[in-house]
Coordinates of C-alpha atoms in Angstrom, one line a residue:
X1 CA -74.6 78.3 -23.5
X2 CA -77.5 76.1 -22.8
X3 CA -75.8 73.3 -23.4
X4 CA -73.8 73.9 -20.4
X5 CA -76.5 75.4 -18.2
X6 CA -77.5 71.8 -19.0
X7 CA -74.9 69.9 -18.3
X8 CA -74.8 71.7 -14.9
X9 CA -78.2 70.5 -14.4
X10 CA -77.7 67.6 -14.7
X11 CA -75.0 67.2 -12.9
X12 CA -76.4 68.5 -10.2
X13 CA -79.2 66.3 -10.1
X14 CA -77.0 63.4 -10.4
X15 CA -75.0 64.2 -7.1
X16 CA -78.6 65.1 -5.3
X17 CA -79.2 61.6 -6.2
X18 CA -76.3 59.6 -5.8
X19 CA -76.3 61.2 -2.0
X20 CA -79.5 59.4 -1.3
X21 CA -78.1 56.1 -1.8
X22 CA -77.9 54.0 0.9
X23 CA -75.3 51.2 1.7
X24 CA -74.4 48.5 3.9
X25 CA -70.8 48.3 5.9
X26 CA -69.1 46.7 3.5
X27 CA -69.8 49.3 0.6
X28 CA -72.8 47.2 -1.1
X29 CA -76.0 49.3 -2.0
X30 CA -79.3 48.8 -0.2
X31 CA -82.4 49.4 -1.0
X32 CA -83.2 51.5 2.0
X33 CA -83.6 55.4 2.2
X34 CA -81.9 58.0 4.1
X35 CA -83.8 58.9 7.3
X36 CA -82.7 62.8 6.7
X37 CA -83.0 63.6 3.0
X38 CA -81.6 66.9 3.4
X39 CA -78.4 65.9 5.4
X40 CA -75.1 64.8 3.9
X41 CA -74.6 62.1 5.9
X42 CA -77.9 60.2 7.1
X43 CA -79.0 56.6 8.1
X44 CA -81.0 54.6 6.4
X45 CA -83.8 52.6 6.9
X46 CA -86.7 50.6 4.9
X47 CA -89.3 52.6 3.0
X48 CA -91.6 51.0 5.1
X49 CA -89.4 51.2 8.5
X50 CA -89.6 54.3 10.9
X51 CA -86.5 55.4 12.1
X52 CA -85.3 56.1 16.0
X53 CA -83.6 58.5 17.3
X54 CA -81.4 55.8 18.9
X55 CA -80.2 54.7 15.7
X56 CA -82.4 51.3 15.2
X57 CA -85.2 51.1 12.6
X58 CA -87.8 49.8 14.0
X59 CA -89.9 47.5 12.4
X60 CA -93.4 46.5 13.4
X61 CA -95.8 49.3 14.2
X62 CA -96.3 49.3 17.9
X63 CA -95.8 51.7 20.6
X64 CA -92.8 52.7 22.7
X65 CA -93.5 51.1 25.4
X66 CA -94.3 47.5 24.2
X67 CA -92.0 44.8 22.6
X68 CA -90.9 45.4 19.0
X69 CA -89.1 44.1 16.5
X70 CA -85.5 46.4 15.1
X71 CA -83.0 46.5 13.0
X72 CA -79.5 48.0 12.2
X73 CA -80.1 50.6 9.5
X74 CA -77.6 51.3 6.6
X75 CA -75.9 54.3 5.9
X76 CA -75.6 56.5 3.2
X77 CA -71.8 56.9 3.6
X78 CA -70.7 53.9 1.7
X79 CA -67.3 53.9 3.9
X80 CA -69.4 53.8 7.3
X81 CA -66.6 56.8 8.2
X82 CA -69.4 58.8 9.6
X83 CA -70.7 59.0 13.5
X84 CA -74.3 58.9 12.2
X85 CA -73.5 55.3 10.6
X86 CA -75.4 52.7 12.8
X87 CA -72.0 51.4 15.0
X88 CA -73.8 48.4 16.5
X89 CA -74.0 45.1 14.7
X90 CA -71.4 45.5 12.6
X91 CA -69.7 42.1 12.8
X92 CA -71.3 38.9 13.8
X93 CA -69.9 37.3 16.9
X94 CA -69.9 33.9 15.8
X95 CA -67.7 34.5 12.7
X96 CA -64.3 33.9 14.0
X97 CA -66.4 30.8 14.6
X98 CA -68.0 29.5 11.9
X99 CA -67.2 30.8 8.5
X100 CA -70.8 30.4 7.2
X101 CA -72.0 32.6 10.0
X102 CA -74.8 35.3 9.0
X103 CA -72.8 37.8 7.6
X104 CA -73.3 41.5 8.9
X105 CA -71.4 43.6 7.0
X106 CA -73.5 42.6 3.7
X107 CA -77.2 42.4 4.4
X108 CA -79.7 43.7 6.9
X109 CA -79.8 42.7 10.9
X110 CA -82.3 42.1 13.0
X111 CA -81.4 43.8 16.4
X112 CA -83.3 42.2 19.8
X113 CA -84.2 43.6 22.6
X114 CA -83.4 41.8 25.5
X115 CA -85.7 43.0 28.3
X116 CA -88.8 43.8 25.8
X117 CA -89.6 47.3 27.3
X118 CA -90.0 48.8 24.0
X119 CA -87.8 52.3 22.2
X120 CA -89.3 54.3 24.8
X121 CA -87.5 53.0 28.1
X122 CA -83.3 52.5 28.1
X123 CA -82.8 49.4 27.0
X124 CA -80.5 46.4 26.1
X125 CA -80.1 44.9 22.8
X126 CA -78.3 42.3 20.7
X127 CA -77.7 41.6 17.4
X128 CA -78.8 37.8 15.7
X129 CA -80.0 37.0 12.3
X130 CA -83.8 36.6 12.4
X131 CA -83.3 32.4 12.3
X132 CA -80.7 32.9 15.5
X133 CA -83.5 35.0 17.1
X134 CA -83.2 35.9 20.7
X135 CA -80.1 33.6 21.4
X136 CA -77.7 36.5 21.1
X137 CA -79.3 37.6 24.5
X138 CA -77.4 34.9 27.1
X139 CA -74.1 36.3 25.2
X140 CA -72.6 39.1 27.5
X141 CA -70.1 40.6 25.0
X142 CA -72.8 40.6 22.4
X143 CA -75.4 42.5 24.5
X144 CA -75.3 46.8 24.5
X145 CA -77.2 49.3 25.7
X146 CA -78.9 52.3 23.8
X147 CA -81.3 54.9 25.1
X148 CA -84.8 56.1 24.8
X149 CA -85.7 57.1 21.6
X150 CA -88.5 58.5 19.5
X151 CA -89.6 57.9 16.3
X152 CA -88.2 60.6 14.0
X153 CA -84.4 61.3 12.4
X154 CA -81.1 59.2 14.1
X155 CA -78.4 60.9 15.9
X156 CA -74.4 59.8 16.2
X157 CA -72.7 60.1 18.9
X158 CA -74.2 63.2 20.3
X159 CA -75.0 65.1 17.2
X160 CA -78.5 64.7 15.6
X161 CA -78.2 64.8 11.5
X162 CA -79.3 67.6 10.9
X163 CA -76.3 69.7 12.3

């Protein structure tokens, strides 16, 4: 019998860890970590990264109302089915393009912000690799809004993670 009690363990533990994971869009594990532990579904962002309630992790430690640097979190769905997987930056616009383009799907983005209010303001972002920079900017279809957010867990579409 103890055996099994175990085994139960064990294999309990194993799911509470394989749920932590985090992954990138197209199914490739990241070294980030879930922004809401306790969820079944989360984002992910660095250890070192806070995450926004907007969806970005933001990277440099500023305040909200100052220019800072982002990026586009992982997820710890490894599909990216899930509303509270990041849905920005997903594909790089200049990869119908250029096949060598900065590929999105398999490794972390940095995300700009266009007008440089800061995560506390509305605001209008793009997605670039950080050698690209800011160029992403001047390209209409590549720039998208996102609203105020605060430092703290990332909501999807309407629903904060932990519901």
């Amino acid at each position: 019998m103890l055996a099994s009690g175990t085994l139960v363990v064990v294999a309990a533990l194993h799911l509470a860890t394989a749920q932590l994971l985090c992954y990138f869009p197209n199914g490739r594990q990241s070294t980030d970590v879930p922004c809401n532990v306790s969820a079944p579904v989360s984002m992910c962002c660095g250890s070192s990264k806070a995450c926004l309630s907007n969806g970005l992790c933001l990277l440099d430690d500023t305040t909200s109302s100052s220019g800072n640097s982002y990026a586009r979190g992982t997820c710890t769905d490894p599909q990216w089915t899930s509303d509270l997987c990041p849905k920005q930056c997903l594909l790089n616009q200049d990869s119908p393009d250029n096949s060598s383009a900065y590929d999105f799907r398999s490794s972390g983005v940095q995300v700009w912000e266009c007008d440089r209010q800061g995560y506390g303001a509305e605001a209008e972002y793009c997605c670039e690799s950080d050698r690209e920079k800011t160029r992403c900017c001047s390209t209409s279809t590549a720039v998208f809004k996102l609203p105020a957010a605060t430092v703290g867990n990332a909501v999807g579409q309407g629903r904060d993670q932990h519901e």
